[in-house]
Amino acid sequence: MRLDIDRDRLVETMEEQAAIGGTDGGGLNRLALSDADARARDWFVERATAAGLDTRIDAFGNTFARRAGADSDAAPVLVGSHLDSQPYGGIYDGALGVVAALEFVRTLDDHGIETRRPVEVVNWTNEEGSRFPPAMQGSGVWAGAHDIETEYEKTDADGTRLVDELERIGYRGSEPAEPREPYHAYLEVHPEQGPRLDETGADVGVVTGIVGLRWAEVTLHGQANHSGTTPMHYRNDALVAASDVVTAIRRLPGTLGDRTVATVGSLTVDPDSVNIVPETVRFTTDIRDPDEGVLETAIDRMTAEVAAAADREGVGYDIEHTMRAPSVDFPERPVAAVADAVEDLGYDGRRMVSGAGHDATHTASVCDTAMIFAVSEDGKSHTEDEFTSWPDCYRAANVLANAALDLAGRAD
Amino acid sequence: MRLDIDRDRLVETMEEQAAIGGTDGGGLNRLALSDADARARDWFVERATAAGLDTRIDAFGNTFARRAGADSDAAPVLVGSHLDSQPYGGIYDGALGVVAALEFVRTLDDHGIETRRPVEVVNWTNEEGSRFPPAMQGSGVWAGAHDIETEYEKTDADGTRLVDELERIGYRGSEPAEPREPYHAYLEVHPEQGPRLDETGADVGVVTGIVGLRWAEVTLHGQANHSGTTPMHYRNDALVAASDVVTAIRRLPGTLGDRTVATVGSLTVDPDSVNIVPETVRFTTDIRDPDEGVLETAIDRMTAEVAAAADREGVGYDIEHTMRAPSVDFPERPVAAVADAVEDLGYDGRRMVSGAGHDATHTASVCDTAMIFAVSEDGKSHTEDEFTSWPDCYRAANVLANAALDLAGRAD
């Protein structure tokens, strides 16, 4: 028998959370460990407690709410996402995954279903990384990817330490920030943050993995000169060299694969004056692909393009590789549970690889992990204009409920 | 008989002015109407008075120091430049022209020479335009290119009005800021601010005109999107379009003429984040050529490149034409006076067009104007590293003295 979550209650719960740190523009300003984040956390604990769950908070603020299973020794199924937001983000990113997870356990109660495995709902600390770097910090600490003492010392733009904010809002818990037992699986619902589902008219995304990512910062060292008196052949213009690289990076995916994306998102010029030939240009590169081999080739080609452009213009260069996240392939078992639920529910599901990192990136190193994507209208993300229709929220949450029940098993 | 200025006195006078607002890096920080500029102005008045000149200050702070001629009704010869500097400029830019002019009248005294025409030494207000826009402001007001009331209201980065600073330092004079009589000619010595003289091994530049200039600000309007989840074909990347234009502008002079220069000096990206596709990019263009027809063609081609790049990437664009300075051809008579002086002195002179604007740009609309360039080592300008050797200062000043005497005429 299929589970069917309560559509009205899902919407109501989404609207409850959206009121906490809500902006005039209809979005959210709920930066990690801010007062608004603290109120969202309190709200989560209150709702979990009202649903009869046992909550516990770990030393990094990750909050777990447990529903007992028939077999208390069985490895639990973990479901959830994050409640923090970008400075001016939408109301779905993160929150939908937590609300869908809450709705799953409420639906189990509605139907008096006992699962064999325990079920835990999680709200991870600081997925966005907007206030304290890096993104996916809480799940990363929990999974052992980051050292907790190092992350405690991270500071925001005002110089405030993360650990002090965690203490201040009362979410530095007593539990060690690590898996306290083996976990059977982790499932997460999240808006797609891209246009593929909306473009293809699919109902929901069956996420089979997360792309690998390479970030670099390139600096080009030219020579500042007067723009009127310096002949063209006498110039070493760092911006001309940088522009050659930007256009080369735009073409790069076309030489690699149809899932490769490559972006120069940030670029600054010094001295940045109308009548001075640019001396120094710094820019970032962001290259993603599901295939690690493609990524290595992409980095080689990007490096060759920088070297060629610098040589043409007679400027020096440095390349600093600032982030390397390997691609993640979700295992067959949890992906099949999601795909089966999509089929049972009669939805049009699309198998896809996530182009963005998620807390699931880190849980995948701890236990079997998969994700469910909800449609993002026009692919808008990290903006107050982010939009997922209630029917799309409902479908994604319904898939979670059925897939998670499949993985947790019914007590017979 | 050739004049020969006093080389040691020239160096000494250059060193005197360089101590006013001198920086630890061996340059100058003598922004227009600052305390340092006020001290430099006082120093100029004191030195002019000591040389027996009559000084007067006009309503915009331009300071004139007059040496009488035998024919007091004859139109005077004007010589000079500016004493203000960039925030961290060199000790030659501007000051060399004022010191060379002072040295000219002192040398006349040394030799007891009476000129037929009066000679005036001028220190123009705010040539650099670093603190208050625009550059060449004082000469522009004097020549009638700018309205004095408008320029009085200009403010610096702190919101201080120009007229209040002029009052505060005591240089809002009682004379109208305009030519009070017809002028026979204006001559100005200035460092080249470019590498051509140094590159060719010439002694001095015989400047035949000033290039025309067009400035524009281009804005490209793309769409911000997540760098990981947005497929390449779904992007409207303002930085990619801008980069296409930057490389096109690098190539532009090669299609126009060997004296054309074109520069993108300033470029900013919004939102400027590693993992967001750039939404808005603003950049400046600076195109210069001695030929107005070439400039018009250049602007047409630049506009076509912007339109093509915007179309390719599916982004919108605006082009604002922010400055238009027509090219100036100096007349034959004062240029010949300079060229003759160079030849008489046995120097290797190079005829050239100035790639930078100067106060001579404005005086050219009032009277016959020409310029003399001193060698700039490696073409360095607007930096504390600006360097002109003392022999090169001497040669340029000596050319000024002889050319100005030629134009002023000896009383017989």
CSV table of C-alpha atoms in Angstrom, one decimal, chain B residues 33-362:
chain,number,residue,atom,x,y,z
B,33,LEU,CA,43.6,72.2,-3.5
B,34,SER,CA,45.1,70.0,-0.7
B,35,ASP,CA,47.3,71.5,2.0
B,36,ALA,CA,50.3,70.2,0.0
B,37,ASP,CA,49.0,71.9,-3.2
B,38,ALA,CA,48.6,75.1,-1.2
B,39,ARG,CA,52.2,75.0,0.0
B,40,ALA,CA,53.3,74.3,-3.6
B,41,ARG,CA,51.3,77.3,-4.8
B,42,ASP,CA,52.8,79.6,-2.1
B,43,TRP,CA,56.2,78.3,-3.1
B,44,PHE,CA,55.5,79.2,-6.7
B,45,VAL,CA,54.3,82.7,-5.8
B,46,GLU,CA,57.4,83.3,-3.7
B,47,ARG,CA,59.8,82.1,-6.4
B,48,ALA,CA,58.0,84.2,-9.0
B,49,THR,CA,58.1,87.3,-6.8
B,50,ALA,CA,61.8,86.7,-6.1
B,51,ALA,CA,62.4,86.6,-9.9
B,52,GLY,CA,60.7,90.0,-10.1
B,53,LEU,CA,57.4,88.8,-11.7
B,54,ASP,CA,54.0,90.3,-10.9
B,55,THR,CA,51.7,87.5,-9.8
B,56,ARG,CA,47.9,87.5,-10.0
B,57,ILE,CA,45.4,84.7,-9.2
B,58,ASP,CA,42.2,84.2,-11.0
B,59,ALA,CA,38.8,83.2,-9.6
B,60,PHE,CA,39.6,79.5,-10.3
B,61,GLY,CA,43.1,79.6,-8.7
B,62,ASN,CA,45.1,79.7,-11.9
B,63,THR,CA,48.2,81.7,-11.1
B,64,PHE,CA,49.9,83.9,-13.6
B,65,ALA,CA,53.3,85.6,-13.0
B,66,ARG,CA,54.2,88.3,-15.6
B,67,ARG,CA,57.5,89.6,-16.8
B,68,ALA,CA,57.1,92.9,-18.7
B,69,GLY,CA,58.1,93.2,-22.3
B,70,ALA,CA,59.4,96.2,-24.2
B,71,ASP,CA,56.0,96.5,-25.9
B,72,SER,CA,53.5,96.4,-23.1
B,73,ASP,CA,50.6,96.3,-25.6
B,74,ALA,CA,51.9,93.2,-27.4
B,75,ALA,CA,50.1,89.9,-26.8
B,76,PRO,CA,52.1,87.9,-24.2
B,77,VAL,CA,53.7,84.5,-24.5
B,78,LEU,CA,52.4,82.1,-21.9
B,79,VAL,CA,54.5,79.2,-20.5
B,80,GLY,CA,53.8,76.8,-17.7
B,81,SER,CA,52.0,73.7,-16.6
B,82,HIS,CA,50.6,72.4,-13.3
B,83,LEU,CA,51.9,71.7,-9.7
B,84,ASP,CA,49.1,69.3,-8.6
B,85,SER,CA,49.8,65.5,-8.7
B,86,GLN,CA,48.1,62.1,-8.7
B,87,PRO,CA,47.6,60.6,-5.2
B,88,TYR,CA,50.9,58.7,-5.7
B,89,GLY,CA,52.4,60.4,-8.7
B,90,GLY,CA,56.0,61.2,-9.7
B,91,ILE,CA,57.9,64.5,-9.1
B,92,TYR,CA,58.1,65.4,-12.8
B,93,ASP,CA,54.5,65.3,-14.2
B,94,GLY,CA,53.4,68.9,-14.3
B,95,ALA,CA,56.1,70.4,-12.0
B,96,LEU,CA,58.8,70.1,-14.7
B,97,GLY,CA,56.7,72.4,-17.0
B,98,VAL,CA,56.3,75.1,-14.2
B,99,VAL,CA,60.0,74.8,-13.2
B,100,ALA,CA,61.2,75.0,-16.8
B,101,ALA,CA,59.0,78.2,-17.3
B,102,LEU,CA,60.5,79.8,-14.1
B,103,GLU,CA,63.9,78.8,-15.3
B,104,PHE,CA,63.3,80.6,-18.6
B,105,VAL,CA,62.5,83.9,-17.1
B,106,ARG,CA,65.4,83.6,-14.7
B,107,THR,CA,67.7,82.9,-17.6
B,108,LEU,CA,66.4,86.0,-19.4
B,109,ASP,CA,67.4,87.9,-16.2
B,110,ASP,CA,70.8,86.2,-16.1
B,111,HIS,CA,71.6,87.5,-19.6
B,112,GLY,CA,69.8,90.9,-19.1
B,113,ILE,CA,67.5,90.1,-22.0
B,114,GLU,CA,64.4,92.2,-22.6
B,115,THR,CA,61.7,90.6,-24.7
B,116,ARG,CA,59.5,92.5,-27.0
B,117,ARG,CA,56.3,90.7,-25.7
B,118,PRO,CA,55.5,90.2,-22.1
B,119,VAL,CA,56.1,86.7,-20.8
B,120,GLU,CA,53.8,85.0,-18.3
B,121,VAL,CA,54.4,81.9,-16.3
B,122,VAL,CA,51.3,80.0,-15.4
B,123,ASN,CA,50.4,77.3,-12.8
B,124,TRP,CA,47.0,75.8,-13.8
B,125,THR,CA,44.6,74.6,-11.1
B,126,ASN,CA,43.8,70.8,-11.0
B,127,GLU,CA,45.3,69.3,-14.1
B,128,GLU,CA,45.1,65.8,-12.8
B,129,GLY,CA,41.4,65.5,-12.0
B,130,SER,CA,42.2,62.9,-9.4
B,131,ARG,CA,40.4,64.6,-6.5
B,132,PHE,CA,37.9,66.7,-8.4
B,133,PRO,CA,36.7,65.8,-12.0
B,134,PRO,CA,37.5,66.6,-14.7
B,135,ALA,CA,41.2,66.6,-15.6
B,136,MET,CA,42.6,69.9,-17.1
B,137,GLN,CA,39.9,71.7,-15.1
B,138,GLY,CA,41.6,75.1,-14.5
B,139,SER,CA,42.8,75.6,-18.1
B,140,GLY,CA,39.4,74.4,-19.2
B,141,VAL,CA,37.6,77.1,-17.2
B,142,TRP,CA,40.1,79.7,-18.3
B,143,ALA,CA,39.6,78.8,-22.0
B,144,GLY,CA,35.8,78.8,-21.7
B,145,ALA,CA,35.4,75.0,-22.1
B,146,HIS,CA,33.7,74.7,-18.7
B,147,ASP,CA,31.3,76.9,-16.8
B,148,ILE,CA,33.0,78.2,-13.6
B,149,GLU,CA,29.9,77.9,-11.4
B,150,THR,CA,29.4,74.3,-12.4
B,151,GLU,CA,33.1,73.5,-11.7
B,152,TYR,CA,32.9,75.3,-8.3
B,153,GLU,CA,30.2,72.8,-7.2
B,154,LYS,CA,32.3,69.7,-8.0
B,155,THR,CA,33.0,67.6,-4.8
B,156,ASP,CA,35.7,65.2,-3.8
B,157,ALA,CA,35.2,61.7,-2.4
B,158,ASP,CA,34.5,63.3,1.0
B,159,GLY,CA,31.8,65.5,-0.4
B,160,THR,CA,33.9,68.7,0.0
B,161,ARG,CA,33.1,71.3,-2.6
B,162,LEU,CA,35.9,72.6,-4.8
B,163,VAL,CA,35.0,76.3,-4.2
B,164,ASP,CA,35.2,75.8,-0.5
B,165,GLU,CA,38.7,74.3,-0.8
B,166,LEU,CA,39.7,77.1,-3.1
B,167,GLU,CA,38.6,79.7,-0.4
B,168,ARG,CA,40.1,77.7,2.4
B,169,ILE,CA,43.6,77.6,0.9
B,170,GLY,CA,43.3,81.3,-0.2
B,171,TYR,CA,43.5,80.8,-3.9
B,172,ARG,CA,40.1,82.0,-5.0
B,173,GLY,CA,41.5,85.1,-6.7
B,174,SER,CA,39.8,88.4,-7.8
B,175,GLU,CA,40.6,88.2,-11.5
B,176,PRO,CA,38.1,86.7,-13.8
B,177,ALA,CA,39.1,83.2,-14.9
B,178,GLU,CA,39.4,84.0,-18.6
B,179,PRO,CA,42.1,85.4,-20.9
B,180,ARG,CA,42.3,89.1,-19.9
B,181,GLU,CA,43.9,90.0,-23.2
B,182,PRO,CA,44.8,88.2,-26.5
B,183,TYR,CA,47.8,85.8,-26.0
B,184,HIS,CA,50.4,85.3,-28.7
B,185,ALA,CA,51.3,81.7,-27.8
B,186,TYR,CA,51.4,79.0,-25.1
B,187,LEU,CA,54.3,76.6,-24.7
B,188,GLU,CA,54.4,73.7,-22.2
B,189,VAL,CA,57.1,71.2,-21.3
B,190,HIS,CA,55.8,67.9,-20.0
B,191,PRO,CA,57.2,64.4,-19.5
B,192,GLU,CA,56.0,62.2,-22.4
B,193,GLN,CA,54.2,59.7,-20.1
B,194,GLY,CA,54.9,57.1,-22.7
B,195,PRO,CA,57.8,55.1,-24.0
B,196,ARG,CA,58.3,56.4,-27.5
B,197,LEU,CA,61.2,58.8,-26.9
B,198,ASP,CA,62.9,56.3,-24.5
B,199,GLU,CA,62.4,53.5,-27.0
B,200,THR,CA,63.8,55.4,-30.0
B,201,GLY,CA,66.7,57.1,-28.1
B,202,ALA,CA,65.4,60.6,-29.0
B,203,ASP,CA,66.4,63.5,-26.8
B,204,VAL,CA,63.2,65.4,-26.8
B,205,GLY,CA,59.7,65.4,-28.3
B,206,VAL,CA,58.4,68.1,-30.7
B,207,VAL,CA,54.7,67.7,-30.0
B,208,THR,CA,52.5,68.5,-33.1
B,209,GLY,CA,49.1,67.9,-31.5
B,210,ILE,CA,47.0,65.9,-29.1
B,211,VAL,CA,45.1,62.8,-30.0
B,212,GLY,CA,41.3,62.9,-29.9
B,213,LEU,CA,39.6,60.7,-27.3
B,214,ARG,CA,36.4,58.9,-26.9
B,215,TRP,CA,35.3,57.3,-23.6
B,216,ALA,CA,32.3,55.0,-23.2
B,217,GLU,CA,30.8,52.9,-20.4
B,218,VAL,CA,29.2,49.6,-21.6
B,219,THR,CA,26.8,47.7,-19.5
B,220,LEU,CA,25.8,44.1,-20.3
B,221,HIS,CA,22.7,42.6,-18.7
B,222,GLY,CA,22.7,38.9,-18.4
B,223,GLN,CA,21.0,36.5,-16.0
B,224,ALA,CA,22.4,35.3,-12.6
B,225,ASN,CA,22.2,31.5,-12.3
B,226,HIS,CA,23.8,28.7,-10.3
B,227,SER,CA,27.1,27.7,-11.8
B,228,GLY,CA,26.6,24.0,-11.1
B,229,THR,CA,23.0,23.4,-12.1
B,230,THR,CA,22.6,25.7,-15.1
B,231,PRO,CA,23.4,23.9,-18.4
B,232,MET,CA,25.7,25.9,-20.7
B,233,HIS,CA,23.0,26.4,-23.3
B,234,TYR,CA,20.7,27.9,-20.7
B,235,ARG,CA,23.1,30.7,-19.8
B,236,ASN,CA,23.1,34.4,-20.5
B,237,ASP,CA,26.6,35.2,-19.2
B,238,ALA,CA,27.4,38.9,-19.1
B,239,LEU,CA,31.1,38.3,-18.5
B,240,VAL,CA,31.4,36.0,-21.5
B,241,ALA,CA,29.9,38.8,-23.7
B,242,ALA,CA,32.2,41.4,-22.1
B,243,SER,CA,35.3,39.2,-22.6
B,244,ASP,CA,34.5,39.0,-26.3
B,245,VAL,CA,34.4,42.8,-26.5
B,246,VAL,CA,37.7,43.1,-24.5
B,247,THR,CA,39.5,40.9,-27.0
B,248,ALA,CA,37.9,42.7,-29.9
B,249,ILE,CA,39.0,46.0,-28.6
B,250,ARG,CA,42.5,44.7,-28.2
B,251,ARG,CA,42.4,43.9,-32.0
B,252,LEU,CA,40.7,47.2,-33.0
B,253,PRO,CA,43.8,49.4,-33.4
B,254,GLY,CA,45.3,46.8,-35.8
B,255,THR,CA,42.4,47.5,-38.1
B,256,LEU,CA,42.5,51.2,-37.9
B,257,GLY,CA,45.9,52.8,-37.8
B,258,ASP,CA,49.4,52.7,-36.2
B,259,ARG,CA,48.6,55.6,-33.9
B,260,THR,CA,45.3,54.2,-32.6
B,261,VAL,CA,45.1,52.9,-29.0
B,262,ALA,CA,42.1,51.2,-27.4
B,263,THR,CA,41.8,50.1,-23.8
B,264,VAL,CA,39.3,48.5,-21.4
B,265,GLY,CA,40.7,49.8,-18.1
B,266,SER,CA,37.9,49.2,-15.7
B,267,LEU,CA,35.5,46.2,-15.5
B,268,THR,CA,33.2,45.1,-12.6
B,269,VAL,CA,31.1,41.9,-12.3
B,270,ASP,CA,27.9,41.6,-10.4
B,271,PRO,CA,27.2,39.5,-8.3
B,272,ASP,CA,30.9,38.5,-8.5
B,273,SER,CA,30.7,35.1,-6.9
B,274,VAL,CA,32.6,32.0,-7.8
B,275,ASN,CA,29.4,29.9,-8.2
B,276,ILE,CA,27.0,32.3,-9.8
B,277,VAL,CA,26.9,33.0,-13.5
B,278,PRO,CA,27.6,36.8,-13.9
B,279,GLU,CA,24.4,38.9,-14.3
B,280,THR,CA,25.7,42.4,-14.9
B,281,VAL,CA,29.1,43.5,-16.2
B,282,ARG,CA,30.1,47.2,-16.6
B,283,PHE,CA,33.3,48.2,-18.4
B,284,THR,CA,34.9,51.3,-19.8
B,285,THR,CA,36.4,51.8,-23.2
B,286,ASP,CA,39.0,54.4,-24.1
B,287,ILE,CA,39.9,54.9,-27.7
B,288,ARG,CA,42.4,57.6,-29.0
B,289,ASP,CA,43.7,58.6,-32.4
B,290,PRO,CA,44.9,61.9,-33.9
B,291,ASP,CA,42.4,61.5,-36.7
B,292,GLU,CA,38.7,62.3,-36.0
B,293,GLY,CA,37.6,60.1,-38.8
B,294,VAL,CA,39.4,57.1,-37.4
B,295,LEU,CA,37.8,57.8,-34.1
B,296,GLU,CA,34.3,57.7,-35.5
B,297,THR,CA,35.1,54.5,-37.3
B,298,ALA,CA,36.5,53.0,-34.1
B,299,ILE,CA,33.3,53.9,-32.2
B,300,ASP,CA,31.2,52.3,-34.9
B,301,ARG,CA,33.2,49.1,-34.8
B,302,MET,CA,33.2,49.0,-31.0
B,303,THR,CA,29.5,49.4,-31.0
B,304,ALA,CA,29.1,46.6,-33.6
B,305,GLU,CA,31.3,44.3,-31.5
B,306,VAL,CA,29.2,45.0,-28.3
B,307,ALA,CA,26.0,44.2,-30.3
B,308,ALA,CA,27.5,41.0,-31.8
B,309,ALA,CA,28.8,39.8,-28.5
B,310,ALA,CA,25.6,40.6,-26.6
B,311,ASP,CA,23.6,38.8,-29.4
B,312,ARG,CA,25.8,35.7,-29.2
B,313,GLU,CA,25.3,35.3,-25.5
B,314,GLY,CA,21.7,36.5,-25.4
B,315,VAL,CA,22.3,39.5,-23.1
B,316,GLY,CA,21.1,43.1,-23.3
B,317,TYR,CA,23.4,46.1,-23.4
B,318,ASP,CA,23.7,49.9,-23.0
B,319,ILE,CA,26.5,52.1,-24.2
B,320,GLU,CA,26.9,55.5,-22.6
B,321,HIS,CA,29.3,57.9,-24.3
B,322,THR,CA,30.9,59.5,-21.3
B,323,MET,CA,33.6,61.7,-22.9
B,324,ARG,CA,34.5,63.1,-26.3
B,325,ALA,CA,37.6,65.2,-26.7
B,326,PRO,CA,38.4,66.3,-30.3
B,327,SER,CA,41.9,65.9,-31.5
B,328,VAL,CA,44.1,69.1,-31.6
B,329,ASP,CA,46.5,70.0,-34.3
B,330,PHE,CA,49.1,72.6,-33.1
B,331,PRO,CA,49.6,75.4,-35.7
B,332,GLU,CA,52.8,75.6,-37.7
B,333,ARG,CA,54.3,78.7,-36.1
B,334,PRO,CA,54.8,77.5,-32.4
B,335,VAL,CA,55.7,74.0,-33.5
B,336,ALA,CA,58.4,75.5,-35.8
B,337,ALA,CA,59.7,77.6,-32.9
B,338,VAL,CA,60.1,74.3,-30.9
B,339,ALA,CA,61.6,72.4,-33.8
B,340,ASP,CA,64.1,75.2,-34.6
B,341,ALA,CA,65.2,75.4,-31.0
B,342,VAL,CA,65.8,71.6,-31.0
B,343,GLU,CA,67.9,71.9,-34.1
B,344,ASP,CA,69.8,75.0,-32.9
B,345,LEU,CA,70.6,73.1,-29.7
B,346,GLY,CA,71.8,70.0,-31.6
B,347,TYR,CA,69.3,67.7,-30.0
B,348,ASP,CA,67.7,64.6,-31.6
B,349,GLY,CA,64.1,65.7,-31.6
B,350,ARG,CA,61.2,63.4,-32.5
B,351,ARG,CA,57.9,64.9,-33.9
B,352,MET,CA,55.0,63.2,-32.2
B,353,VAL,CA,51.4,63.5,-31.2
B,354,SER,CA,50.6,63.4,-27.5
B,355,GLY,CA,48.5,60.4,-26.5
B,356,ALA,CA,47.4,62.1,-23.2
B,357,GLY,CA,45.4,65.3,-22.7
B,358,HIS,CA,47.2,68.4,-21.3
B,359,ASP,CA,46.4,71.9,-20.3
B,360,ALA,CA,47.6,72.7,-23.9
B,361,THR,CA,44.5,71.0,-25.1
B,362,HIS,CA,42.5,74.0,-23.8
